[in-house]
Structure formats: structure tokens, C-alpha cells
Amino acid sequence: MDAEFRVGMSVFKRRLAQYVQLESDAWTLFDELERQDNVFRAGEDIIQAGEKANEVFILQSGWAIRYRLLEDGRRQIVNFMLPGDVFDLQALADLQADHSVTAITECHVAIIPSNPFIAMLQGSGRLASAFWWSAVQEESILREQIVRIGRRSARERIGHLLLELHRRYIGATGDEVDRLNMPLTRADIADALGLTPVHVSRTMSAMRRSGLIKEEKGSITLEDRDRLARLSYFDVDYLHLRKLNLLSAEVMPEDSATGELGDS
Amino acid sequence: MDAEFRVGMSVFKRRLAQYVQLESDAWTLFDELERQDNVFRAGEDIIQAGEKANEVFILQSGWAIRYRLLEDGRRQIVNFMLPGDVFDLQALADLQADHSVTAITECHVAIIPSNPFIAMLQGSGRLASAFWWSAVQEESILREQIVRIGRRSARERIGHLLLELHRRYIGATGDEVDRLNMPLTRADIADALGLTPVHVSRTMSAMRRSGLIKEEKGSITLEDRDRLARLSYFDVDYLHLRKLNLLSAEVMPEDSATGELGDS
DNA sequence: CGCCCCGTTGAGGAGAGTCAATGGCTGTGG
DNA sequence: CCACAGCCATTGACTCTCCTCAACGGGGCG
């Protein structure tokens, strides 16, 4: 985790580079951004609901969750943030956060004030595209989370979530293996999937017994990924992992400094 | 419905004007947009999953749903589109649609090709802000849908959904009454909330009996909105209905044609 | 050492699902 | 103008997935 952090923005760049082709001058703009590197301990809030953050966050290392609490204590985890994820672009509209974001493990976060960030987007249509892609992917993940919770059984939900986290984990780390870090407790998984910890435990035990997964302390191995994918009706399409066609590149010349939302 | 259609873009304008202050020159840009007015019959697809639409859609009248089908026929409705809603801004990133959009009632839809749309955003930071607000609101509605399905009982889900649709319906029509058009069948509500039609029917019958709602053909009245809100843990905040501070207005002068994503 | 958090397992219960029958409404065609 | 098909809402009876309550054990940490 420390190692990941020391390389600076590279997690985000690695993630983006898989989908968007970016030249070094775009990256220069990005690298020169004014920013602050913050560390949050496990359990600490990164953003609190109701707070108005005028910053954009990029998660460098660690896992975080976005969640909402009901008045009677029920918690729903809306989504997970993995290294390389950008969040609260909605802060650019100067809106209050309607959900909290909390570190699940220790998190290293780059915090970028809105204004320089906006200026950067204005400076490069391709960077703007890249961030727009990231926002579109996040929204797509939200939609899939709705399908997962609304129309899948407990086993399907867990399998589907594990496969998503696995793909996203690979995107962040670059390691193409069937094993991933798993800092989530049964309660976290339950609150993400609309189940109870007890039932998650039972269901995952059954999955272990049938050779679908293997758990070690702090990590999980997808022992039979194909079978898992079949029985969870997992279809990666929603992650939008194909290379993007950058609209901007066609619509307007590179040297034009306008056209931000365009690509985005 | 026909009356609504004849007034052109006004539904969208009315919705936006409640939250974003826009001068007439911005609207001029918007009004001059190249567009096509299409009519879709009930049940007809507006966007098909897998299709790459290079257009932005604005629903003028009628109701539509975004949904996804699992291989075995299960359907999950991801969200509802009401008059004034804009959809598939993600098409601007040249991505395939990962979900289908279908008309539930007859729908009048303005279809705007991406390029002129992008040009419009570039022409007015305030318009860009307005559309960004719309995208942020939509994402927030998705998150709330996750909480609704994941951590609420059947009665809470139905109550909460009705309250959301009611607020959004008011935003579109301007009528401040407790009654709204209800073209949804039990099956639609069930597929949106992760329930079965039978259970939705039972639960709504109970709600009728306890004086929470009243149903007539094609419409529903929220008889005791406060009680409904309390027992569904409904909190409007997530709809972001307050007036926006337009960042752009502060960050850059009105006459600058750059700064689109900035406000957005 | 002892506390606390976490995962697991058991027993019993409840909310929601499944299957099936009925009746109303609408549209259509003979 | 009526008969019939098709869709939709409702209700009953039964089932099952998932929840609740509870107890126990292991591991990390002060």
C-alpha cells in the first residue's frame, strides 16, 4: 500500500490508460495540478453527507465505501471505491454530498480543489474525456448494483459483486490473477447487497464448500471464475472496459482549447 | 399529453428553471438546437441495449423506463423517466448503451444529435451547468434507488417510490397537488422495487385500507403524505431541489465561451 | 490476560415468492 | 351488438429464502 502510494498518481494513470489513449502533454497538465495528499485511517470519513466539498478526490490506495444510513440505523453501501477511482465530480456543481464516503482500510487520497481541476479540463479535451468516461463508468456500476440487489438471489449477488471487484481490482493493480485483496467484512458485504451478515456468512460458506471461492486472511481467490460468472449471470459489458473513441479528437482539433464538455 | 407536446421544450425549461437561473440568451441557444421530435407508442423501445446512440434525448411527455433483462427473463427497472428528463448524456462519450429505454405510455421525445448539443454546451457555461445538474440529480436518484431496494421493506419501498415520483411529477407539471398520473402496472412497480406483482398488490391494498393512498383509474392520490413520508423514511434532499449556485458565473465571465465542463 | 470484533452455526420465525383461480375492463371482430 | 381474448388486479393457500436471536470460538491488541 505504501509502495502504491509512493508512485504518486500512477494508479489512476494506469487505470485510465487502459481505456483512453493520452499523450504525455495531457499528463503533464494533470501532473502539475495543485493537490494535497491526505491519509485517512480505516473507519475515518473522507466526505460527510451534507457537507459541501469543493474538491475532487482521487483514491490512490486503499478501499473506501459510499453509504447512507437510515434513521433507525440500517446502512446501505451504495458502492465501493478502489484505487484509481475519482469521486465527487458532482462537487463541480457546488452541490452538497448526499452520501458519506468512509475509508474501509487506510486510504491515501489526492485532493484537488475544484478550480484548478476545472482549468485542467479546459486545457485538454482528452483529459476531460477521460474523466467523463470515469463518471460514465461509475454511473453504470450504480445501475448494475440496482439490478444485482433487485433481481438476484443471495448467491448470485455475492458472486456478481466478487467478479466486479475482481475486474476493477485488476484494472487498478494490473495483476491478472484470480486472487484479490478482500478487506471487507461480512457486514460490509451484507450492507452492500441488501442482506444480513449471517446470511452472507452462510452463503459464502456454501460457495467455499462447492469450490467456487477460497478465502485466506485478507484475500479471496476465485477458484472457478467461469462457473461463478455463469451462475451469477455476470456480463462485464457494463464496466465499459473497451478502448474509447475520443469524440473530441474528431470533433475538434487538438490545439483548440474549447470543447470540454463536448468530449466529456 | 398533446397539449404538453405542443408547447415544445417548455417542460424541460420549466423543470430546469426551478433550480437554475438562466437568461433568455442561453435559452435562445437551446431553442435553436437542431432536433427531431419523435413519437414512441407505449411499449416501444427508445434506446436498445448494445446500441450506440449519438444523440441526446429529452422526454417531452409520457413516461419511460430504463431496464435490464437477465438471461432467464427477470427484469429490473433501473429508473423512471418523466417529462423534462434528459437521458443518455453518456452517449457523448461514444459508449454503447448498457440498458434499454422503453416507452411505458406514448412518449414524445426530442432527439438532439451529439455534435450540435456539444456546441451548445460550449456556447453557454450556464446551460452546461444546467445539464450537469440534471446528470447529478439522475445519479443521485440511482443511489437512492439502491438504498430503497437494499434496505427497505416492501411498504417502505412503495411509499418511498411514490413520494419520489410525486415530487418529480410536480417538478415536471408544476401542479402542487397530492395526486399524480400513475400509468405503472403492479408488474412495473414490482420490477422497479425488486418485488413480485402479487406482493405489490397486497401491500398497496393494505396501504389503501390504512388511508395512505387512494387509487383511481390511471391516477393515485397520496392521501396522507406526511405519514407516508415518515413511514418510508423519505427525505427529499437527494433530489437536489434547491437553487444551484452556478460555479461558472463566479469562475469565469459570461462572455467567455470556454469553461463548459467547469460548470458542468 | 481479557476484551472486542468477527465469522460461524443452530433453531425458529417472518416477509416475500409461487402457483392458481377469479373477475373486471378493453379492444376487436364476427 | 355481443362474444371472446388478453391483460391486469386481487385473493387464497402454501412454500422458501432470508432474517432474528443466540451461543460459541478464534484472533488481534492493549
Coordinates of C-alpha atoms (C1' of nucleotides) in Angstrom, one line a residue:
Chain A
M1 CA 0.0 0.0 0.0
D2 CA 2.8 2.3 0.8
A3 CA 4.6 1.3 -2.4
E4 CA 1.5 2.1 -4.4
F5 CA 1.3 5.5 -2.7
R6 CA 4.9 6.5 -3.4
V7 CA 4.4 6.2 -7.1
G8 CA 2.0 9.2 -6.9
M9 CA -0.8 9.4 -9.4
S10 CA 0.3 6.2 -11.2
V11 CA -2.7 4.1 -10.1
F12 CA -5.1 6.4 -11.7
K13 CA -3.0 6.8 -14.8
R14 CA -2.7 3.0 -15.1
R15 CA -6.4 2.6 -14.9
L16 CA -7.2 5.3 -17.4
A17 CA -4.5 4.3 -19.8
Q18 CA -6.3 1.0 -20.4
Y19 CA -9.2 2.7 -21.9
V20 CA -8.2 6.1 -23.1
Q21 CA -5.2 7.0 -25.2
L22 CA -3.5 10.0 -23.7
E23 CA -0.3 11.8 -24.8
S24 CA 2.3 12.9 -22.4
D25 CA 1.4 16.6 -22.7
A26 CA -2.1 15.8 -21.3
W27 CA -0.5 14.0 -18.5
T28 CA 1.8 17.0 -17.8
L29 CA -1.3 19.2 -17.3
F30 CA -2.6 16.6 -14.9
D31 CA 0.7 16.1 -13.0
E32 CA 1.0 19.8 -12.5
L33 CA -2.3 20.0 -10.7
E34 CA -2.3 21.6 -7.3
R35 CA -3.1 18.9 -4.9
Q36 CA -2.9 17.6 -1.4
D37 CA -2.1 14.1 -0.4
N38 CA -4.1 13.0 2.6
V39 CA -4.1 9.8 4.6
F40 CA -7.3 8.5 6.2
R41 CA -7.3 5.8 8.8
A42 CA -9.6 2.8 8.5
G43 CA -13.1 3.9 9.6
E44 CA -12.4 7.6 9.1
D45 CA -14.8 9.7 7.0
I46 CA -13.4 11.2 3.7
I47 CA -16.7 13.0 2.9
Q48 CA -19.6 13.5 5.2
A49 CA -23.2 13.6 4.0
G50 CA -24.5 17.2 4.0
E51 CA -21.0 18.6 3.6
K52 CA -20.2 20.8 0.6
A53 CA -16.8 19.7 -0.7
N54 CA -15.3 21.9 -3.3
E55 CA -12.7 19.3 -4.2
V56 CA -12.3 16.3 -6.3
F57 CA -10.8 13.2 -4.8
I58 CA -8.7 10.5 -6.3
L59 CA -8.2 7.4 -4.3
Q60 CA -4.5 6.3 -4.5
S61 CA -4.5 3.3 -2.3
G62 CA -6.9 1.5 0.0
W63 CA -10.6 0.8 -0.2
A64 CA -13.5 3.2 0.6
I65 CA -17.3 3.0 0.6
R66 CA -20.1 5.3 -0.2
Y67 CA -23.0 4.7 2.1
R68 CA -26.2 6.1 3.5
L69 CA -27.7 5.5 7.0
L70 CA -31.4 5.3 7.6
E71 CA -32.7 6.9 10.8
D72 CA -33.1 3.6 12.5
G73 CA -29.5 2.6 11.9
R74 CA -29.8 0.5 8.8
R75 CA -26.9 1.1 6.5
Q76 CA -26.8 0.7 2.7
I77 CA -23.4 0.7 1.0
V78 CA -24.0 2.3 -2.4
N79 CA -20.7 1.5 -4.0
F80 CA -17.1 0.7 -3.4
M81 CA -14.1 2.9 -4.2
L82 CA -10.9 1.2 -5.3
P83 CA -7.5 2.7 -6.0
G84 CA -7.7 4.9 -9.1
D85 CA -11.3 5.9 -8.6
V86 CA -12.3 9.5 -8.8
F87 CA -15.1 10.7 -6.8
D88 CA -17.5 13.6 -6.3
L89 CA -17.2 15.2 -9.6
Q90 CA -20.6 16.4 -8.6
A91 CA -18.9 18.8 -6.3
L92 CA -18.2 20.7 -9.5
A93 CA -21.9 21.6 -9.5
D94 CA -21.4 23.0 -6.0
L95 CA -23.9 20.6 -4.5
Q96 CA -24.0 19.0 -1.1
A97 CA -22.9 15.5 -0.8
D98 CA -26.0 13.3 -0.2
H99 CA -24.0 10.3 1.0
S100 CA -20.9 9.8 3.1
V101 CA -17.6 8.3 2.0
T102 CA -15.6 6.4 4.5
A103 CA -12.3 4.7 4.4
I104 CA -12.5 0.9 5.0
T105 CA -8.8 0.4 5.1
E106 CA -6.2 3.0 5.4
C107 CA -6.6 5.3 2.4
H108 CA -4.3 7.6 0.6
V109 CA -6.3 10.2 -1.2
A110 CA -5.2 13.1 -3.6
I111 CA -7.5 16.1 -3.0
I112 CA -7.7 18.5 -5.8
P113 CA -9.5 21.9 -5.5
S114 CA -12.3 22.3 -8.0
N115 CA -11.0 25.4 -9.7
P116 CA -7.6 24.1 -10.9
F117 CA -9.3 20.9 -11.7
I118 CA -11.8 22.7 -14.0
A119 CA -9.0 24.6 -15.5
M120 CA -7.2 21.4 -16.3
L121 CA -10.3 20.0 -18.0
Q122 CA -10.5 23.2 -20.1
G123 CA -6.9 22.7 -21.0
S124 CA -7.3 19.3 -22.5
G125 CA -10.3 17.9 -24.2
R126 CA -8.8 14.4 -23.9
L127 CA -8.4 14.7 -20.2
A128 CA -12.0 15.9 -20.0
S129 CA -13.0 12.8 -22.0
A130 CA -11.1 10.6 -19.7
F131 CA -12.8 12.0 -16.6
W132 CA -16.2 11.8 -18.3
W133 CA -15.5 8.1 -19.1
S134 CA -14.8 7.6 -15.5
A135 CA -18.1 9.3 -14.5
V136 CA -20.0 7.2 -17.0
Q137 CA -18.4 4.0 -15.7
E138 CA -19.3 4.9 -12.2
E139 CA -22.9 5.5 -13.1
S140 CA -23.0 2.2 -15.0
I141 CA -21.7 0.4 -11.9
L142 CA -24.5 2.0 -9.9
R143 CA -27.1 0.7 -12.4
E144 CA -25.7 -2.7 -12.2
Q145 CA -25.8 -2.6 -8.4
I146 CA -29.5 -1.9 -8.7
V147 CA -30.0 -5.0 -10.9
R148 CA -27.9 -7.0 -8.5
I149 CA -29.8 -6.1 -5.4
G150 CA -33.2 -6.0 -7.1
R151 CA -33.3 -9.3 -9.1
R152 CA -30.7 -11.6 -7.9
S153 CA -30.5 -14.3 -5.2
A154 CA -28.0 -14.1 -2.3
R155 CA -25.5 -16.3 -4.0
E156 CA -25.8 -14.5 -7.3
R157 CA -25.4 -11.2 -5.6
I158 CA -22.2 -12.2 -3.8
G159 CA -20.7 -13.9 -6.9
H160 CA -21.5 -11.0 -9.1
L161 CA -20.0 -8.5 -6.6
L162 CA -16.9 -10.5 -6.3
L163 CA -16.5 -10.7 -10.0
E164 CA -17.0 -6.9 -10.3
L165 CA -14.5 -6.2 -7.6
H166 CA -12.1 -8.6 -9.2
R167 CA -12.2 -6.9 -12.5
R168 CA -11.9 -3.5 -11.0
Y169 CA -9.0 -4.6 -8.8
I170 CA -7.2 -5.9 -11.8
G171 CA -7.8 -2.6 -13.5
A172 CA -6.1 -0.9 -10.6
T173 CA -3.3 -3.2 -9.9
G174 CA -2.5 -4.6 -13.3
D175 CA -2.1 -8.2 -11.9
E176 CA -4.0 -10.6 -14.0
V177 CA -4.6 -13.2 -11.2
D178 CA -7.8 -14.8 -9.7
R179 CA -6.9 -13.6 -6.3
L180 CA -7.7 -10.2 -4.8
N181 CA -7.3 -8.4 -1.5
M182 CA -10.5 -8.6 0.5
P183 CA -10.7 -6.2 3.3
L184 CA -14.5 -6.4 3.5
T185 CA -16.2 -7.9 6.5
R186 CA -19.4 -10.0 6.2
A187 CA -21.3 -6.9 7.5
D188 CA -19.8 -4.7 4.7
I189 CA -20.8 -7.2 2.0
A190 CA -24.3 -7.6 3.6
D191 CA -24.8 -3.8 3.7
A192 CA -23.8 -3.6 0.1
L193 CA -26.0 -6.4 -1.1
G194 CA -29.1 -5.9 1.0
L195 CA -28.6 -9.0 3.1
T196 CA -27.6 -9.8 6.7
P197 CA -24.1 -10.7 7.8
V198 CA -25.4 -14.1 9.0
H199 CA -26.8 -14.9 5.6
V200 CA -23.7 -13.7 3.8
S201 CA -21.6 -16.0 6.0
R202 CA -23.8 -19.0 5.3
T203 CA -23.9 -18.3 1.6
M204 CA -20.2 -17.8 1.3
S205 CA -19.5 -21.0 3.3
A206 CA -21.6 -22.9 0.8
M207 CA -19.7 -21.3 -2.0
R208 CA -16.4 -22.3 -0.4
R209 CA -17.7 -25.9 0.0
S210 CA -18.7 -26.1 -3.6
G211 CA -15.2 -24.9 -4.7
L212 CA -16.2 -21.5 -6.1
I213 CA -14.0 -19.5 -3.9
K214 CA -11.3 -19.9 -1.4
E215 CA -10.6 -17.5 1.5
E216 CA -7.5 -16.7 3.3
K217 CA -6.9 -13.9 5.8
G218 CA -7.4 -10.7 3.9
S219 CA -7.7 -12.2 0.5
I220 CA -10.1 -14.2 -1.6
T221 CA -9.4 -16.5 -4.6
L222 CA -11.9 -17.0 -7.3
E223 CA -11.3 -20.7 -7.8
D224 CA -13.7 -21.3 -10.7
R225 CA -14.3 -17.9 -12.2
D226 CA -16.2 -19.3 -15.2
R227 CA -18.7 -21.2 -13.2
L228 CA -19.0 -18.2 -10.8
A229 CA -19.7 -15.9 -13.8
R230 CA -22.3 -18.3 -15.2
L231 CA -24.2 -18.8 -12.0
S232 CA -24.2 -15.1 -11.2
Y233 CA -25.2 -14.0 -14.8
F234 CA -22.1 -11.8 -14.8
D235 CA -21.5 -9.9 -18.0
V236 CA -18.6 -7.4 -18.0
D237 CA -20.1 -5.1 -20.6
Y238 CA -21.4 -2.6 -18.0
L239 CA -17.8 -1.8 -16.9
H240 CA -17.1 -0.2 -20.3
L241 CA -13.6 -1.7 -20.5
R242 CA -13.2 -1.3 -24.2
K243 CA -11.0 1.4 -25.6
L244 CA -12.8 4.7 -26.0
N245 CA -13.2 6.6 -29.2
L246 CA -12.4 10.1 -28.2
L247 CA -15.1 12.2 -29.8
S248 CA -13.2 15.3 -29.2
A249 CA -10.4 14.2 -31.4
E250 CA -12.8 14.0 -34.3
V251 CA -15.0 17.0 -33.5
M252 CA -12.3 19.5 -32.8
P253 CA -8.6 19.9 -33.5
E254 CA -6.2 19.1 -30.7
D255 CA -4.9 22.7 -30.4
S256 CA -8.4 24.1 -29.7
A257 CA -8.7 24.7 -26.0
T258 CA -12.5 24.7 -26.1
G259 CA -14.8 21.7 -26.2
E260 CA -14.5 20.4 -22.8
L261 CA -18.0 19.1 -22.0
G262 CA -18.0 18.1 -25.6
D263 CA -15.8 15.1 -25.1
S264 CA -16.9 14.7 -21.7
Chain B
M1 CA -50.2 15.0 -23.2
D2 CA -50.8 16.6 -26.6
A3 CA -51.0 20.0 -25.0
E4 CA -47.7 19.4 -23.3
F5 CA -46.1 18.4 -26.5
R6 CA -47.3 21.4 -28.5
V7 CA -45.5 23.8 -26.1
G8 CA -42.3 22.4 -27.4
M9 CA -39.4 22.3 -25.0
S10 CA -41.3 24.0 -22.2
V11 CA -41.5 21.0 -19.9
F12 CA -37.8 20.8 -19.7
K13 CA -37.4 24.5 -19.3
R14 CA -39.9 24.6 -16.5
R15 CA -38.1 21.8 -14.7
L16 CA -34.8 23.5 -15.1
A17 CA -35.9 27.0 -14.3
Q18 CA -36.8 25.8 -10.8
Y19 CA -33.2 25.1 -9.9
V20 CA -31.0 27.1 -12.3
Q21 CA -31.3 30.7 -13.2
L22 CA -31.0 31.1 -16.9
E23 CA -31.2 34.2 -19.1
S24 CA -33.1 34.3 -22.3
D25 CA -29.9 34.3 -24.5
A26 CA -29.0 30.9 -23.0
W27 CA -32.4 29.7 -23.9
T28 CA -32.1 31.1 -27.4
L29 CA -29.1 28.9 -27.9
F30 CA -31.1 26.0 -26.6
D31 CA -34.1 26.7 -28.7
E32 CA -32.1 26.9 -31.9
L33 CA -30.8 23.4 -31.5
E34 CA -31.2 21.1 -34.4
R35 CA -33.6 18.4 -33.2
Q36 CA -36.2 15.9 -34.2
D37 CA -39.5 15.3 -32.5
N38 CA -40.3 11.7 -32.3
V39 CA -43.3 9.8 -31.0
F40 CA -43.0 6.4 -29.5
R41 CA -46.0 4.2 -28.7
A42 CA -46.4 2.5 -25.4
G43 CA -44.1 -0.5 -25.3
E44 CA -41.8 0.7 -28.0
D45 CA -38.0 0.9 -27.4
I46 CA -36.5 4.4 -27.4
I47 CA -32.9 3.1 -26.9
Q48 CA -31.9 -0.6 -27.1
A49 CA -29.1 -2.1 -25.0
G50 CA -25.9 -2.5 -27.1
E51 CA -26.9 0.2 -29.5
K52 CA -24.6 3.2 -29.9
A53 CA -26.7 6.3 -29.9
N54 CA -25.0 9.5 -30.9
E55 CA -27.9 11.5 -29.7
V56 CA -29.2 13.1 -26.6
F57 CA -32.9 12.6 -25.7
I58 CA -35.3 14.9 -23.9
L59 CA -38.6 13.4 -22.8
Q60 CA -41.4 15.9 -23.6
S61 CA -44.4 13.9 -22.5
G62 CA -45.2 10.5 -21.3
W63 CA -43.3 8.0 -19.0
A64 CA -40.4 5.8 -19.9
I65 CA -38.3 3.2 -18.1
R66 CA -34.7 2.2 -18.2
Y67 CA -34.4 -1.5 -17.5
R68 CA -32.2 -4.5 -17.9
L69 CA -33.2 -8.1 -18.5
L70 CA -31.4 -11.1 -17.1
E71 CA -30.9 -14.1 -19.3
D72 CA -33.7 -16.1 -17.6
G73 CA -36.2 -13.3 -18.1
R74 CA -36.1 -11.5 -14.9
R75 CA -36.4 -7.7 -15.4
Q76 CA -35.1 -4.9 -13.3
I77 CA -36.3 -1.4 -13.9
V78 CA -33.3 0.8 -13.1
N79 CA -35.2 4.1 -13.1
F80 CA -38.2 6.0 -14.5
M81 CA -38.0 8.9 -16.9
L82 CA -40.6 11.6 -16.6
P83 CA -41.3 14.6 -18.8
G84 CA -38.4 17.0 -18.7
D85 CA -35.8 14.3 -18.1
V86 CA -32.7 14.2 -20.3
F87 CA -31.1 11.0 -21.0
D88 CA -28.0 9.3 -22.3
L89 CA -25.6 12.1 -21.9
Q90 CA -23.2 9.2 -21.7
A91 CA -23.7 9.0 -25.5
L92 CA -21.4 12.0 -25.5
A93 CA -18.6 9.6 -24.6
D94 CA -19.4 7.5 -27.6
L95 CA -20.3 4.5 -25.4
Q96 CA -22.8 1.7 -26.1
A97 CA -26.0 1.8 -24.1
D98 CA -25.8 -0.8 -21.4
H99 CA -29.5 -0.7 -20.7
S100 CA -32.7 -0.3 -22.8
V101 CA -35.1 2.5 -22.5
T102 CA -38.7 1.8 -23.4
A103 CA -41.8 4.0 -23.5
I104 CA -44.4 3.0 -20.9
T105 CA -47.1 5.4 -22.2
E106 CA -47.0 7.2 -25.5
C107 CA -43.9 9.3 -25.4
H108 CA -42.9 12.5 -27.3
V109 CA -39.2 12.7 -27.4
A110 CA -36.9 15.5 -28.7
I111 CA -33.8 13.9 -30.2
I112 CA -30.7 16.1 -30.5
P113 CA -27.6 14.9 -32.3
S114 CA -24.5 15.0 -30.1
N115 CA -22.5 17.5 -32.1
P116 CA -24.8 20.4 -32.0
F117 CA -25.6 19.6 -28.4
I118 CA -21.9 19.8 -27.6
A119 CA -21.6 23.0 -29.4
M120 CA -24.5 24.4 -27.4
L121 CA -22.8 23.4 -24.1
Q122 CA -19.7 25.2 -25.3
G123 CA -21.7 28.2 -26.1
S124 CA -23.0 28.7 -22.7
G125 CA -21.4 27.7 -19.4
R126 CA -24.8 28.2 -17.7
L127 CA -26.5 25.8 -20.0
A128 CA -23.7 23.3 -19.4
S129 CA -24.2 23.8 -15.7
A130 CA -27.9 23.1 -16.1
F131 CA -27.3 19.9 -17.8
W132 CA -24.6 18.9 -15.4
W133 CA -27.1 19.5 -12.6
S134 CA -29.5 17.2 -14.4
A135 CA -26.9 14.5 -14.6
V136 CA -26.0 14.8 -11.0
Q137 CA -29.6 14.6 -10.0
E138 CA -30.1 11.5 -12.1
E139 CA -27.1 9.8 -10.4
S140 CA -28.4 10.8 -7.0
I141 CA -31.8 9.2 -7.8
L142 CA -29.9 6.0 -8.8
R143 CA -28.1 5.9 -5.5
E144 CA -31.4 6.4 -3.6
Q145 CA -32.9 3.6 -5.6
I146 CA -30.1 1.4 -4.3
V147 CA -30.9 2.3 -0.7
R148 CA -34.6 1.8 -1.4
I149 CA -34.2 -1.7 -2.7
G150 CA -31.4 -2.8 -0.4
R151 CA -32.6 -1.7 3.0
R152 CA -36.3 -1.1 2.9
S153 CA -39.3 -3.2 3.4
A154 CA -42.0 -3.6 0.7
R155 CA -44.2 -1.0 2.2
E156 CA -41.3 1.5 2.6
R157 CA -40.2 0.9 -0.9
I158 CA -43.5 1.6 -2.4
G159 CA -44.2 4.6 -0.3
H160 CA -40.7 6.0 -1.0
L161 CA -41.1 5.5 -4.7
L162 CA -44.5 7.1 -4.8
L163 CA -43.1 10.1 -3.0
E164 CA -40.2 10.4 -5.4
L165 CA -42.4 10.1 -8.4
H166 CA -44.8 12.6 -6.9
R167 CA -42.0 15.2 -6.4
R168 CA -40.6 14.7 -9.8
Y169 CA -44.1 14.8 -11.3
I170 CA -44.7 18.2 -9.7
G171 CA -41.4 19.4 -11.0
A172 CA -42.5 18.5 -14.5
T173 CA -46.1 19.6 -14.4
G174 CA -46.0 22.5 -11.9
D175 CA -49.3 21.3 -10.3
E176 CA -48.8 21.3 -6.5
V177 CA -51.4 18.6 -5.7
D178 CA -51.2 15.3 -4.0
R179 CA -52.5 13.4 -7.0
L180 CA -50.4 12.2 -9.9
N181 CA -50.9 10.2 -13.1
M182 CA -50.0 6.6 -12.5
P183 CA -49.5 4.6 -15.7
L184 CA -47.5 1.9 -13.9
T185 CA -48.8 -1.6 -13.5
R186 CA -48.2 -3.7 -10.5
A187 CA -45.6 -5.6 -12.6
D188 CA -43.7 -2.3 -13.4
I189 CA -43.6 -1.3 -9.7
A190 CA -42.5 -4.8 -8.8
D191 CA -39.7 -4.8 -11.3
A192 CA -38.5 -1.5 -10.1
L193 CA -38.5 -2.4 -6.4
G194 CA -37.3 -6.0 -6.5
L195 CA -40.7 -7.4 -5.6
T196 CA -43.3 -9.6 -7.3
P197 CA -46.6 -8.1 -8.7
V198 CA -48.6 -10.2 -6.2
H199 CA -46.8 -8.8 -3.2
V200 CA -47.0 -5.2 -4.6
S201 CA -50.8 -5.7 -5.0
R202 CA -51.2 -7.0 -1.4
T203 CA -49.0 -4.2 0.0
M204 CA -50.8 -1.5 -1.9
S205 CA -54.2 -2.9 -0.9
A206 CA -53.1 -2.6 2.7
M207 CA -51.9 0.9 2.2
R208 CA -55.2 1.8 0.7
R209 CA -57.0 0.3 3.6
S210 CA -55.0 2.3 6.1
G211 CA -55.8 5.5 4.3
L212 CA -52.3 6.2 2.9
I213 CA -53.2 6.3 -0.7
K214 CA -56.3 6.2 -2.9
E215 CA -56.3 4.8 -6.4
E216 CA -58.4 5.7 -9.4
K217 CA -58.1 4.5 -12.9
G218 CA -54.8 5.9 -14.1
S219 CA -54.0 8.0 -11.1
I220 CA -53.1 7.8 -7.5
T221 CA -53.7 10.2 -4.6
L222 CA -51.3 10.5 -1.7
E223 CA -54.0 10.8 1.0
D224 CA -51.6 11.3 3.9
R225 CA -48.3 12.4 2.5
D226 CA -46.7 13.2 5.9
R227 CA -47.5 9.8 7.3
L228 CA -46.3 8.2 4.1
A229 CA -43.0 10.1 4.3
R230 CA -42.5 9.2 7.9
L231 CA -43.1 5.5 7.4
S232 CA -40.9 5.4 4.3
Y233 CA -38.1 7.4 5.8
F234 CA -38.4 9.7 2.8
D235 CA -36.0 12.7 2.8
V236 CA -36.2 14.9 -0.3
D237 CA -32.6 16.1 -0.1
Y238 CA -31.3 13.6 -2.6
L239 CA -33.4 15.2 -5.4
H240 CA -31.2 18.3 -5.1
L241 CA -34.2 20.6 -5.5
R242 CA -32.6 23.8 -4.1
K243 CA -31.4 26.5 -6.4
L244 CA -28.0 25.9 -7.7
N245 CA -25.0 28.2 -7.3
L246 CA -23.6 28.4 -10.7
L247 CA -19.9 27.9 -10.3
S248 CA -19.3 29.1 -13.8
A249 CA -20.7 32.5 -13.1
E250 CA -18.1 33.1 -10.5
V251 CA -15.2 31.3 -12.1
M252 CA -15.4 32.9 -15.5
P253 CA -17.0 35.8 -17.1
E254 CA -20.3 35.3 -19.0
D255 CA -18.8 36.2 -22.4
S256 CA -16.1 33.6 -22.2
A257 CA -17.0 30.7 -24.4
T258 CA -14.8 28.2 -22.6
G259 CA -15.4 26.6 -19.3
E260 CA -18.0 24.1 -20.1
L261 CA -17.1 21.1 -18.1
G262 CA -16.2 23.5 -15.4
D263 CA -19.7 24.5 -14.6
S264 CA -20.9 21.2 -15.5
Chain C
dC1 C1' -4.9 -11.9 30.3
dG2 C1' -9.1 -10.3 28.8
dC3 C1' -11.8 -7.6 25.7
dC4 C1' -13.8 -6.9 21.4
dC5 C1' -14.7 -7.7 16.8
dC6 C1' -15.5 -11.0 13.5
dG7 C1' -17.1 -15.3 11.5
dT8 C1' -19.8 -19.4 12.1
dT9 C1' -23.6 -22.3 13.2
dG10 C1' -28.3 -23.6 15.1
dA11 C1' -33.2 -23.0 15.8
dG12 C1' -37.2 -20.8 14.9
dG13 C1' -39.9 -17.0 12.5
dA14 C1' -41.4 -13.8 9.1
dG15 C1' -41.7 -11.4 4.9
dA16 C1' -41.9 -12.1 0.3
dG17 C1' -42.4 -15.6 -3.5
dT18 C1' -45.1 -19.2 -6.2
dC19 C1' -49.0 -21.3 -8.1
dA20 C1' -53.5 -20.9 -9.2
dA21 C1' -58.2 -19.2 -9.6
dT22 C1' -61.4 -15.3 -10.2
dG23 C1' -63.4 -11.2 -12.0
dG24 C1' -63.2 -6.7 -14.3
dC25 C1' -62.1 -3.9 -18.2
dT26 C1' -60.9 -3.0 -23.0
dG27 C1' -60.5 -3.8 -27.6
dT28 C1' -61.8 -6.3 -31.5
dG29 C1' -64.0 -8.9 -34.9
dG30 C1' -67.9 -11.6 -36.5
Chain D
dC1 C1' -74.2 -5.6 -30.5
dC2 C1' -72.4 -9.2 -28.3
dA3 C1' -68.8 -12.8 -27.6
dC4 C1' -64.3 -13.6 -26.7
dA5 C1' -59.4 -12.9 -25.9
dG6 C1' -56.0 -10.7 -23.3
dC7 C1' -54.3 -8.1 -19.8
dC8 C1' -54.4 -6.6 -15.2
dA9 C1' -55.5 -6.6 -10.2
dT10 C1' -56.8 -9.3 -6.5
dT11 C1' -57.1 -13.1 -3.2
dG12 C1' -56.1 -17.7 -1.1
dA13 C1' -53.0 -21.4 0.2
dC14 C1' -48.7 -23.0 0.6
dT15 C1' -43.5 -22.6 0.3
dC16 C1' -39.0 -20.9 0.8
dT17 C1' -35.4 -17.6 1.1
dC18 C1' -33.7 -14.8 4.1
dC19 C1' -34.0 -12.7 8.9
dT20 C1' -33.6 -12.8 14.0
dC21 C1' -31.9 -14.2 18.2
dA22 C1' -28.4 -16.5 20.4
dA23 C1' -24.3 -19.0 21.5
dC24 C1' -19.6 -20.1 20.7
dG25 C1' -14.8 -19.8 19.2
dG26 C1' -10.7 -17.6 17.2
dG27 C1' -7.6 -13.8 16.6
dG28 C1' -5.7 -9.2 17.3
dC29 C1' -4.4 -5.9 20.6
dG30 C1' -3.8 -3.1 24.7

